[in-house]
Coordinates of C-alpha atoms and ligand atoms in Angstrom, one line a residue:
M267 CA -43.2 36.1 58.2
Q268 CA -39.7 36.0 59.7
S269 CA -38.6 36.3 63.3
L270 CA -35.2 37.3 64.5
T271 CA -34.1 37.4 68.1
G272 CA -31.7 40.0 69.6
I273 CA -31.1 41.9 72.8
P274 CA -34.2 43.7 74.3
V275 CA -33.8 47.3 75.1
G276 CA -36.5 49.2 77.0
S277 CA -40.0 47.9 77.0
G278 CA -43.2 47.8 74.8
V279 CA -44.3 46.1 71.7
V280 CA -44.9 48.2 68.6
V281 CA -46.0 47.6 65.0
G282 CA -44.5 49.8 62.3
R283 CA -42.9 50.1 58.9
V284 CA -39.3 49.5 58.3
F285 CA -37.0 52.4 57.3
V286 CA -33.5 51.0 56.5
L287 CA -31.0 53.7 57.4
N288 CA -28.2 52.8 55.0
D289 CA -25.5 55.3 55.4
G290 CA -23.5 53.5 52.7
Q291 CA -25.7 54.6 49.8
R292 CA -23.7 57.4 48.3
I293 CA -24.8 59.5 45.3
R294 CA -22.0 60.1 42.8
A295 CA -21.6 63.2 40.7
P296 CA -19.7 62.5 37.5
R297 CA -18.4 65.6 35.6
R298 CA -21.1 66.9 33.3
A299 CA -20.5 69.9 31.0
I300 CA -23.2 72.5 30.6
D301 CA -24.0 75.0 27.9
P302 CA -23.0 78.7 28.6
A303 CA -26.7 79.5 28.0
D304 CA -27.7 77.1 30.9
V305 CA -25.5 78.8 33.5
P306 CA -28.3 81.0 35.0
A307 CA -30.6 77.9 35.3
E308 CA -27.9 75.8 36.8
L309 CA -27.1 78.5 39.4
E310 CA -30.8 78.7 40.1
R311 CA -30.9 74.9 40.6
F312 CA -28.0 75.1 43.0
E313 CA -29.7 78.0 45.0
S314 CA -32.9 76.1 45.2
A315 CA -31.2 72.9 46.4
R316 CA -29.2 74.9 49.0
G317 CA -32.4 76.6 50.2
V318 CA -34.3 73.3 50.6
A319 CA -31.3 71.7 52.4
I320 CA -31.1 74.6 54.9
E321 CA -34.8 74.4 55.5
E322 CA -34.5 70.6 56.1
L323 CA -31.6 71.2 58.5
N324 CA -33.5 73.8 60.4
G325 CA -36.3 71.3 60.8
L326 CA -33.8 68.7 62.1
H327 CA -32.3 71.2 64.4
K328 CA -35.7 72.2 65.8
H329 CA -36.8 68.6 66.4
A330 CA -33.5 67.7 68.1
A331 CA -33.7 70.9 70.3
T332 CA -37.2 70.0 71.4
E333 CA -36.4 66.4 72.1
M334 CA -33.0 66.7 73.8
G335 CA -32.3 70.4 74.3
E336 CA -30.3 73.0 72.5
E337 CA -27.0 71.6 73.3
A338 CA -27.7 68.2 71.7
A339 CA -29.2 69.9 68.7
K340 CA -26.0 71.9 67.9
V341 CA -24.8 69.1 65.7
F342 CA -27.0 70.5 62.9
L343 CA -25.9 74.1 63.3
F344 CA -22.5 73.5 61.6
H345 CA -24.2 72.1 58.6
I346 CA -26.5 75.1 58.3
G347 CA -23.6 77.5 58.8
A348 CA -21.5 75.7 56.1
L349 CA -24.3 76.1 53.5
S350 CA -24.1 79.9 54.0
D351 CA -20.3 80.0 54.1
P352 CA -18.7 81.9 51.1
A353 CA -15.8 79.4 51.4
I354 CA -18.2 76.7 50.2
V355 CA -20.8 78.5 48.2
G356 CA -18.3 80.8 46.3
P357 CA -16.3 78.0 44.6
I358 CA -19.5 76.1 43.7
R359 CA -20.9 79.2 41.9
Q360 CA -17.5 79.9 40.3
A361 CA -17.2 76.4 38.9
I362 CA -20.7 76.5 37.4
E363 CA -20.0 79.9 35.8
G364 CA -16.3 79.5 34.9
E365 CA -15.8 75.8 34.2
L366 CA -19.3 75.3 32.8
V367 CA -20.0 72.2 34.9
S368 CA -23.2 70.9 36.4
A369 CA -24.3 72.1 39.9
E370 CA -23.9 68.5 41.1
Y371 CA -20.3 68.2 40.0
A372 CA -19.5 71.7 41.2
S373 CA -20.9 71.1 44.6
A374 CA -19.3 67.7 45.1
E375 CA -15.9 68.9 44.0
A376 CA -15.9 72.1 46.0
I377 CA -16.9 70.4 49.2
K378 CA -14.4 67.6 48.5
T379 CA -11.6 70.0 48.1
L380 CA -12.4 71.6 51.4
A381 CA -12.8 68.2 53.1
D382 CA -9.4 67.2 51.8
R383 CA -7.9 70.3 53.3
F384 CA -9.6 69.7 56.6
A385 CA -8.4 66.1 56.6
R386 CA -4.8 67.2 56.4
H387 CA -5.2 70.0 59.0
P388 CA -3.0 69.7 62.1
D389 CA -5.8 70.8 64.3
S390 CA -8.2 68.0 65.2
T391 CA -11.2 70.3 65.3
F392 CA -10.9 70.6 61.5
R393 CA -10.2 66.9 61.0
S394 CA -13.3 66.1 62.9
K395 CA -15.4 68.1 60.4
V396 CA -14.6 65.9 57.4
S397 CA -17.5 63.5 57.8
D398 CA -19.8 66.5 58.3
L399 CA -18.7 68.0 55.0
E400 CA -19.3 64.6 53.3
D401 CA -22.8 64.5 54.8
L402 CA -23.4 68.0 53.6
S403 CA -22.3 67.1 50.1
Q404 CA -24.7 64.1 50.0
R405 CA -27.5 66.2 51.2
L406 CA -27.0 68.8 48.4
L407 CA -26.7 66.0 45.8
R408 CA -29.9 64.4 47.0
H409 CA -31.8 67.7 46.5
L410 CA -30.1 68.4 43.2
T411 CA -30.8 64.9 41.8
G412 CA -34.3 64.8 43.4
R413 CA -33.6 61.5 44.9
R414 CA -35.7 60.5 47.8
A415 CA -33.9 61.5 50.9
K416 CA -32.7 58.4 52.8
T417 CA -32.4 60.5 55.8
L418 CA -34.2 60.7 59.1
A419 CA -35.7 64.0 57.9
D420 CA -38.7 62.8 56.0
L421 CA -40.0 59.8 57.9
E422 CA -43.6 58.6 57.9
P423 CA -45.4 58.1 61.2
H424 CA -44.9 54.6 62.8
T425 CA -41.4 54.2 61.5
V426 CA -39.1 51.5 62.8
I427 CA -35.5 52.5 62.1
V428 CA -33.4 49.5 61.0
A429 CA -29.6 50.1 60.8
R430 CA -26.4 48.2 61.1
D431 CA -25.5 50.4 64.0
L432 CA -26.6 53.8 65.4
T433 CA -24.5 56.4 67.1
P434 CA -25.9 57.9 70.4
S435 CA -26.3 61.3 68.6
Q436 CA -28.3 59.7 65.7
T437 CA -30.6 58.1 68.2
A438 CA -30.9 61.3 70.2
A439 CA -32.0 63.2 67.0
F440 CA -34.9 60.8 66.2
D441 CA -38.2 62.5 65.5
R442 CA -40.3 60.9 68.3
A443 CA -43.5 61.9 66.5
K444 CA -42.6 59.4 63.7
V445 CA -40.0 56.9 65.0
V446 CA -41.7 54.3 67.2
A447 CA -38.8 51.9 67.7
F448 CA -35.4 50.9 66.3
A449 CA -33.5 47.7 65.6
T450 CA -29.8 47.2 64.9
D451 CA -27.5 44.4 63.8
L452 CA -24.8 45.5 66.4
G453 CA -24.8 46.6 70.0
G454 CA -25.4 45.4 73.5
L455 CA -27.7 46.1 76.4
T456 CA -25.4 48.6 78.0
S457 CA -24.1 50.3 74.8
H458 CA -24.7 54.0 74.9
T459 CA -27.1 53.9 72.0
A460 CA -29.2 51.5 74.1
I461 CA -28.9 53.9 77.1
I462 CA -30.2 56.8 75.0
A463 CA -33.1 54.6 73.8
R464 CA -34.1 53.9 77.3
A465 CA -33.7 57.6 78.2
L466 CA -36.2 58.4 75.4
G467 CA -38.5 55.6 76.3
L468 CA -38.0 54.1 72.9
P469 CA -38.5 50.4 72.4
A470 CA -35.6 48.8 70.6
V471 CA -33.9 45.5 69.9
V472 CA -30.1 45.5 69.3
G473 CA -27.6 42.8 68.5
L474 CA -29.7 41.2 65.8
H475 CA -26.6 40.3 63.7
D476 CA -28.0 40.4 60.2
L477 CA -31.4 42.1 60.3
T478 CA -30.3 44.7 57.7
R479 CA -29.8 41.8 55.2
H480 CA -33.4 40.7 55.6
A481 CA -35.3 44.0 56.1
R482 CA -36.7 46.1 53.2
D483 CA -38.0 49.7 53.3
G484 CA -41.8 49.9 53.9
Q485 CA -42.0 46.3 55.2
R486 CA -44.3 45.8 58.1
V487 CA -42.5 44.9 61.3
I488 CA -43.2 44.0 64.9
V489 CA -40.6 45.2 67.5
D490 CA -41.1 43.3 70.7
A491 CA -38.7 45.2 73.1
A492 CA -39.9 43.1 76.0
R493 CA -38.7 39.8 74.5
G494 CA -36.0 41.1 72.1
V495 CA -37.9 39.8 69.0
I496 CA -38.4 41.3 65.6
V497 CA -41.0 39.9 63.2
L498 CA -40.8 40.9 59.6
D499 CA -44.0 40.7 57.5
P500 CA -46.1 39.5 60.4
D501 CA -49.4 37.8 59.8
D502 CA -52.7 39.2 61.2
A503 CA -52.7 37.0 64.2
S504 CA -49.2 38.1 65.2
I505 CA -50.2 41.8 64.8
D506 CA -53.3 41.2 67.0
A507 CA -51.1 39.5 69.6
A508 CA -48.6 42.4 69.5
D509 CA -51.4 45.0 69.9
A510 CA -52.7 43.1 72.9
A511 CA -49.2 42.9 74.4
D512 CA -48.7 46.6 73.9
Q513 CA -52.0 47.4 75.6
R514 CA -51.0 45.2 78.6
A515 CA -47.6 47.0 78.8
R516 CA -49.3 50.4 78.7
R517 CA -51.7 49.4 81.4
S518 CA -48.9 48.1 83.5
R519 CA -46.9 51.3 83.0
I520 CA -49.9 53.4 84.1
T521 CA -50.4 51.2 87.2
L522 CA -46.8 51.4 88.1
H523 CA -46.8 55.1 87.8
E524 CA -49.4 55.3 90.5
D525 CA -46.7 54.7 93.0
A526 CA -44.5 57.6 91.7
E527 CA -45.2 59.8 94.6
K528 CA -45.0 57.1 97.3
P529 CA -41.8 56.6 99.3
A530 CA -39.3 54.0 98.2
I531 CA -39.3 52.0 101.3
T532 CA -39.1 48.2 101.8
R533 CA -41.8 46.2 103.6
D534 CA -39.6 46.1 106.7
G535 CA -39.0 49.9 106.6
V536 CA -35.6 50.3 105.0
D537 CA -35.4 53.5 103.0
I538 CA -33.9 53.1 99.5
A539 CA -33.0 56.2 97.6
L540 CA -34.2 55.8 94.0
V541 CA -32.6 58.4 91.7
G542 CA -32.2 58.9 88.0
N543 CA -29.4 58.5 85.4
I544 CA -29.3 61.4 82.9
E545 CA -27.4 62.4 79.8
F546 CA -29.0 65.7 79.2
P547 CA -30.4 68.4 81.6
E548 CA -33.9 68.1 80.1
E549 CA -34.1 64.5 81.4
V550 CA -34.3 65.8 85.0
D551 CA -38.0 66.6 84.4
S552 CA -38.8 63.0 83.6
V553 CA -36.8 61.7 86.5
I554 CA -38.9 63.8 88.8
A555 CA -42.2 62.9 87.1
D556 CA -41.2 59.2 87.4
G557 CA -40.7 59.6 91.1
G558 CA -36.9 60.0 91.3
A559 CA -35.5 61.6 94.4
G560 CA -32.7 63.3 92.5
V561 CA -30.0 62.4 90.0
G562 CA -27.4 59.7 90.8
L563 CA -25.5 59.9 87.6
Y564 CA -25.2 62.8 85.1
R565 CA -23.2 61.5 82.1
T566 CA -21.7 64.9 81.2
E567 CA -19.7 63.5 78.2
F568 CA -22.9 63.7 76.2
L569 CA -22.2 67.4 75.9
Y570 CA -19.3 66.3 73.7
L571 CA -21.1 63.5 71.9
T572 CA -23.8 65.7 70.5
S573 CA -21.6 68.5 69.3
D574 CA -18.7 68.9 66.9
Q575 CA -17.0 71.5 68.9
E576 CA -15.4 71.0 72.3
P577 CA -17.9 72.7 74.7
T578 CA -16.8 76.0 76.1
E579 CA -16.6 76.7 79.8
E580 CA -19.8 78.7 79.5
Q581 CA -21.6 75.9 77.8
H582 CA -20.5 73.4 80.5
T583 CA -21.6 75.9 83.2
A584 CA -25.0 76.6 81.6
A585 CA -25.8 72.9 81.2
Y586 CA -24.9 72.1 84.8
I587 CA -26.7 75.1 86.3
D588 CA -29.7 74.2 84.2
T589 CA -29.6 70.7 85.7
V590 CA -29.2 71.9 89.2
R591 CA -32.1 74.4 88.8
R592 CA -34.4 71.8 87.3
L593 CA -33.7 69.6 90.3
G594 CA -35.0 72.3 92.6
G595 CA -33.0 71.3 95.6
R596 CA -32.9 67.6 95.0
P597 CA -29.4 66.1 95.0
L598 CA -27.2 65.7 91.9
T599 CA -24.2 63.5 91.4
I600 CA -22.3 64.8 88.5
R601 CA -19.7 62.7 86.8
T602 CA -16.7 64.2 85.1
V603 CA -16.4 63.4 81.4
D604 CA -16.2 59.7 80.6
L605 CA -14.9 59.9 77.1
G606 CA -13.0 57.2 75.2
A607 CA -13.8 53.5 74.6
D608 CA -17.0 53.7 72.5
K609 CA -17.5 57.4 73.2
Y610 CA -16.0 60.2 71.0
T611 CA -12.2 59.8 71.0
Q612 CA -11.9 56.9 68.7
G613 CA -13.8 58.5 65.8
R614 CA -11.6 61.6 66.0
S615 CA -8.3 60.0 66.7
E616 CA -5.9 59.6 63.8
T617 CA -4.7 56.3 65.2
P618 CA -7.6 54.6 66.9
E619 CA -6.6 52.4 69.9
R620 CA -6.5 48.7 69.3
N621 CA -8.3 48.0 72.5
P622 CA -10.1 51.1 73.5
F623 CA -12.0 49.8 76.5
L624 CA -8.7 49.1 78.1
G625 CA -7.2 52.3 76.7
L626 CA -7.1 56.0 77.2
R627 CA -10.7 56.5 78.5
S628 CA -12.5 58.2 81.4
I629 CA -10.3 59.7 84.1
R630 CA -7.2 58.6 82.3
Y631 CA -8.2 60.6 79.3
C632 CA -8.9 63.6 81.5
L633 CA -5.6 63.4 83.3
Q634 CA -3.9 63.5 79.9
N635 CA -6.1 66.3 78.6
T636 CA -5.8 68.6 81.6
E637 CA -7.0 71.8 80.0
M638 CA -10.2 70.2 79.1
F639 CA -10.5 68.7 82.5
R640 CA -9.8 72.0 84.3
T641 CA -12.4 73.7 82.2
Q642 CA -15.0 71.2 83.2
L643 CA -14.1 71.2 86.8
R644 CA -14.4 75.0 87.0
A645 CA -17.9 74.8 85.4
I646 CA -19.0 72.0 87.8
L647 CA -17.8 74.0 90.8
R648 CA -19.7 77.1 89.6
A649 CA -22.9 75.1 89.4
S650 CA -22.3 73.7 92.8
A651 CA -23.1 77.1 94.2
H652 CA -26.7 76.7 93.0
G653 CA -27.8 73.5 94.7
P654 CA -26.7 70.2 96.4
M655 CA -24.1 68.4 94.3
R656 CA -21.6 65.6 94.6
I657 CA -18.7 65.2 92.1
M658 CA -17.5 61.8 91.0
F659 CA -14.6 60.5 88.8
P660 CA -15.1 57.6 86.4
L661 CA -13.0 54.5 86.0
V662 CA -10.6 55.2 88.8
T663 CA -8.3 52.2 89.0
N664 CA -5.5 53.3 91.3
I665 CA -5.2 55.7 94.2
A666 CA -2.9 58.0 92.3
E667 CA -5.6 58.8 89.8
F668 CA -8.0 59.8 92.4
R669 CA -5.5 62.0 94.1
Q670 CA -4.5 63.6 90.9
A671 CA -8.1 64.3 90.0
K672 CA -8.7 65.8 93.4
Y673 CA -5.6 67.9 92.9
F674 CA -7.1 69.4 89.7
L675 CA -10.3 70.0 91.5
H676 CA -8.6 71.9 94.3
E677 CA -6.7 73.9 91.7
A678 CA -10.0 74.8 90.1
M679 CA -11.4 75.8 93.5
E680 CA -8.4 78.2 93.9
D681 CA -9.1 79.7 90.5
L682 CA -12.6 80.4 91.4
A683 CA -11.7 81.7 94.8
E684 CA -9.2 84.1 93.3
A685 CA -11.8 85.3 90.8
G686 CA -14.3 85.8 93.7
E687 CA -16.7 83.3 92.3
A688 CA -19.0 81.2 94.5
Y689 CA -18.8 77.4 94.8
D690 CA -19.5 74.7 97.4
E691 CA -16.2 74.3 99.3
N692 CA -17.5 71.1 100.9
V693 CA -18.7 69.4 97.8
P694 CA -18.5 65.7 98.4
V695 CA -16.0 64.0 96.0
G696 CA -16.3 60.3 95.2
M697 CA -15.5 57.7 92.6
M698 CA -17.2 55.2 90.3
V699 CA -16.3 51.6 91.2
E700 CA -16.3 50.0 87.8
V701 CA -13.1 48.0 87.6
P702 CA -12.3 45.0 89.8
A703 CA -9.0 46.6 91.0
A704 CA -11.0 49.5 92.6
A705 CA -13.5 47.2 94.2
L706 CA -10.7 45.0 95.6
Q707 CA -8.9 48.1 97.0
A708 CA -12.1 49.6 98.4
K709 CA -10.6 49.9 101.9
S710 CA -7.7 52.0 100.6
F711 CA -10.0 54.2 98.6
A712 CA -12.3 54.6 101.6
R713 CA -9.7 56.6 103.3
E714 CA -9.9 59.3 100.6
V715 CA -13.3 59.3 99.0
D716 CA -16.6 60.7 100.2
F717 CA -18.7 58.1 98.4
F718 CA -18.7 55.1 96.1
S719 CA -20.9 54.6 93.1
I720 CA -20.8 51.1 91.6
G721 CA -20.9 51.1 87.8
T722 CA -22.0 47.6 87.0
N723 CA -22.0 48.3 83.2
D724 CA -18.3 48.4 83.2
L725 CA -17.7 46.3 86.4
V726 CA -19.4 43.3 84.7
Q727 CA -17.4 43.7 81.5
Y728 CA -14.1 44.0 83.2
T729 CA -14.7 41.3 85.8
L730 CA -16.0 38.8 83.2
A731 CA -13.9 40.0 80.3
V732 CA -17.0 40.5 78.2
D733 CA -17.2 43.5 75.9
R734 CA -20.4 45.3 76.8
I735 CA -21.2 46.4 73.3
N736 CA -20.4 43.1 71.5
E737 CA -23.5 41.2 70.6
R738 CA -21.5 38.0 70.0
V739 CA -20.6 37.6 73.6
A740 CA -23.8 39.2 75.0
G741 CA -24.9 35.9 76.4
L742 CA -21.9 35.9 78.7
Y743 CA -22.7 39.4 80.0
T744 CA -24.4 38.7 83.3
P745 CA -24.4 40.8 86.4
I746 CA -25.8 38.0 88.6
H747 CA -22.4 36.3 88.6
P748 CA -21.0 35.3 92.0
A749 CA -17.7 37.0 91.1
V750 CA -19.5 40.3 90.5
L751 CA -21.6 39.9 93.6
K752 CA -18.5 39.3 95.7
L753 CA -17.0 42.6 94.5
I754 CA -20.2 44.5 95.2
R755 CA -20.5 42.9 98.7
D756 CA -16.9 44.0 99.6
V757 CA -17.4 47.6 98.4
S758 CA -20.7 47.8 100.2
R759 CA -19.2 46.3 103.4
V760 CA -16.3 48.8 103.4
G761 CA -18.7 51.7 102.7
N762 CA -21.2 50.7 105.4
R763 CA -18.5 50.1 108.0
G764 CA -16.8 53.5 107.2
G765 CA -20.0 55.5 106.9
I766 CA -19.3 56.1 103.2
P767 CA -22.4 56.1 101.1
V768 CA -22.5 53.4 98.4
S769 CA -24.8 53.6 95.4
C770 CA -25.2 51.6 92.2
C771 CA -25.7 53.4 88.9
G772 CA -25.3 50.6 86.3
E773 CA -28.2 49.6 84.1
S774 CA -28.6 46.4 86.0
A775 CA -29.9 48.2 89.0
A776 CA -33.2 48.6 87.1
D777 CA -33.6 44.8 87.0
P778 CA -35.8 43.9 90.0
A779 CA -33.9 40.7 90.6
F780 CA -30.5 42.5 90.6
A781 CA -32.0 45.3 92.7
A782 CA -33.0 42.8 95.3
L783 CA -29.5 41.5 95.4
L784 CA -28.1 45.1 95.7
I785 CA -30.4 45.7 98.6
G786 CA -29.4 42.4 100.2
L787 CA -25.8 43.3 99.8
G788 CA -26.3 46.6 101.7
V789 CA -26.6 49.1 98.8
R790 CA -29.1 51.8 99.7
T791 CA -29.1 54.1 96.6
L792 CA -30.1 52.9 93.2
S793 CA -29.7 55.1 90.1
V794 CA -31.4 54.1 86.9
T795 CA -32.9 55.6 83.7
S796 CA -36.0 57.5 84.5
S797 CA -38.4 55.2 82.7
S798 CA -37.3 52.3 84.9
L799 CA -38.0 54.2 88.2
P800 CA -41.7 53.4 88.6
R801 CA -41.1 49.6 88.2
L802 CA -38.1 49.8 90.5
K803 CA -40.1 51.6 93.1
R804 CA -42.9 49.0 93.0
A805 CA -40.2 46.3 93.4
V806 CA -38.6 48.0 96.4
R807 CA -42.0 48.5 98.1
G808 CA -42.7 44.8 97.7
L809 CA -39.4 43.5 98.9
D810 CA -38.1 42.8 102.4
S811 CA -34.5 43.7 103.1
K812 CA -33.8 40.7 105.4
R813 CA -35.1 38.4 102.7
C814 CA -33.0 40.1 100.1
E815 CA -30.0 39.6 102.4
R816 CA -30.7 35.8 102.6
I817 CA -31.2 35.6 98.8
A818 CA -27.9 37.5 98.2
Q819 CA -26.0 35.3 100.7
K820 CA -27.1 32.2 98.9
A821 CA -26.6 33.6 95.4
I822 CA -23.0 34.5 96.2
R823 CA -22.2 30.9 97.1
F824 CA -23.3 29.3 93.8
D825 CA -20.5 28.0 91.7
S826 CA -22.2 28.8 88.5
E827 CA -23.7 32.1 87.4
A828 CA -26.5 30.3 85.5
D829 CA -27.6 28.6 88.8
A830 CA -27.3 31.9 90.7
G831 CA -29.4 33.7 88.1
T832 CA -32.1 31.1 88.0
Y833 CA -32.3 31.0 91.8
V834 CA -32.4 34.8 92.2
R835 CA -35.0 35.3 89.5
D836 CA -37.3 32.6 90.8
R837 CA -37.1 33.9 94.3
V838 CA -37.6 37.6 93.4
R839 CA -40.4 36.8 90.9
K840 CA -42.3 35.1 93.7
L841 CA -41.9 38.1 96.0
V842 CA -42.9 40.8 93.4
P843 CA -44.5 39.0 90.5
E844 CA -46.2 42.2 89.1
V845 CA -42.9 43.9 88.2
F846 CA -41.8 41.1 85.9
D847 CA -44.8 41.6 83.7
G848 CA -43.4 42.9 80.4
W849 CA -40.0 43.4 81.9
S850 CA -37.2 43.1 79.3
G851 CA -34.1 43.4 81.3
E852 CA -33.4 39.7 82.1
Ligands
PEP1041 C1 -21.3 51.9 84.4 O1 -20.2 51.6 83.9 O2 -22.0 51.2 85.1 C2 -21.8 53.3 84.3 C3 -22.8 53.7 84.9 O3 -21.1 54.2 83.4 P1 -21.3 54.2 81.8 O4 -22.4 53.3 81.5 O5 -21.5 55.6 81.4 O6 -20.0 53.6 81.4
MG1042 MG1 -18.9 53.1 83.2

């Protein structure tokens, strides 16, 4: 039995079997000559492997479409298309027939030649396909060699995925009928893979450093997402304890859900709007089921993260209208694409940035890729004709950025007006407050924005200089830090004095202790992953805003974040003890 401790993501305790996802295990295909008489059989072998691969990909596509929607599943369509493309299939057949080489060698060489051409192509769309072609080659080779597929396609039930790291799109494609949890060496609480895990309600532990060195396929494992602990080869007593903890967590979730329909109102009668964070339109349904009053953050960049192609204006529009319709009149705050840093641009860039979190990301990226930005803005505006919506820009750091972004929005409005298309002319336009500069300048911004949404995921990392996805400094990443609280207080004050709504949409808003502070600091809208909504509602209903104010005032005066954290958690735990049972976000 061996225990490892990492960063807890989500909640729940599960027992399963390890599946090590080792992307580094490559099958090689050395040149092997065949007899002319064997050509028909070799062609037949290739055809059969191709057929099985297409079938497998269709299955993957279907699973992903059911779990996360058609848009997210598109990542598999390129692979299916490529396996039917004469530019790939033709040269493979010719090599088997003409050069008398094995189907393995012919496949690997033909795909490699195409991948090399793509890698040199001036258009980045082609360059971005290189890794897909490599994947495809490995898939064919696996079927040709009959090796057991080390892919997510043929998992057993109760699988715990163990990997060095996972991309958000890999996580989104997990087959939820089989994958019960995952654990990674890398990652932090607010990494986008962790965010997806929470969106799927999947227990996980990240930042385990060297789990992949210890774990073996098929090994029994406990994933305790409440405490951030992994137990390899657990004994019977540990398994019984894990089962009991899981039962308790389930009961607690059911109890918390009973409040889903009740209003989110504090004991002293203050209304708190509890809304959901989503990455895909389909998540709206769970936000509503979990008692959310709308969507406070739609991370639209996930349209890009799950596809190899840049989305077309129609695809943007369809996704946004779908979201608005699912909300059925409830409010939606849609954020323009927040690409860059750990999302999308680095993997595709020829010269990755040295310091991408301080680089060309979010609104900066949009303002340098204006065609892409305009396309999205037109799509958002079109959807605004279908239901209540607010538009917000991410990572705004200086006033010029906000003005420029608004200028593009007005231009898009003119485009639509000229084309006679409907949109909401009065759509509120706001900004994320996620860099200290924006928080400190809140007064200036207040003259131009319709609302503020505080993004603590980034605000904490930029205020404390702690990379949010780096497990080595995860211990320093703490939202209950007097410096962070002061920034939030200032933004909230400016907002409340000027009649500008202030919300918080960072992951920390789901932490009952931090939520109490936000309420105490005057924030009245909290936006969190849907699975966190029931617990948060229970917390809000058990809190008193005046008490929260006193707790916040005291917390802000501590010299040390450790003392502030201990004080706040102790106080809030006494006020709403039931919401801390099985809570992993501390
Ligand atoms: C944030 O930074 O708090 C936020 C909500 O945005 P994201 O997590 O997408 O960076
Ligand atoms: Mg952010």
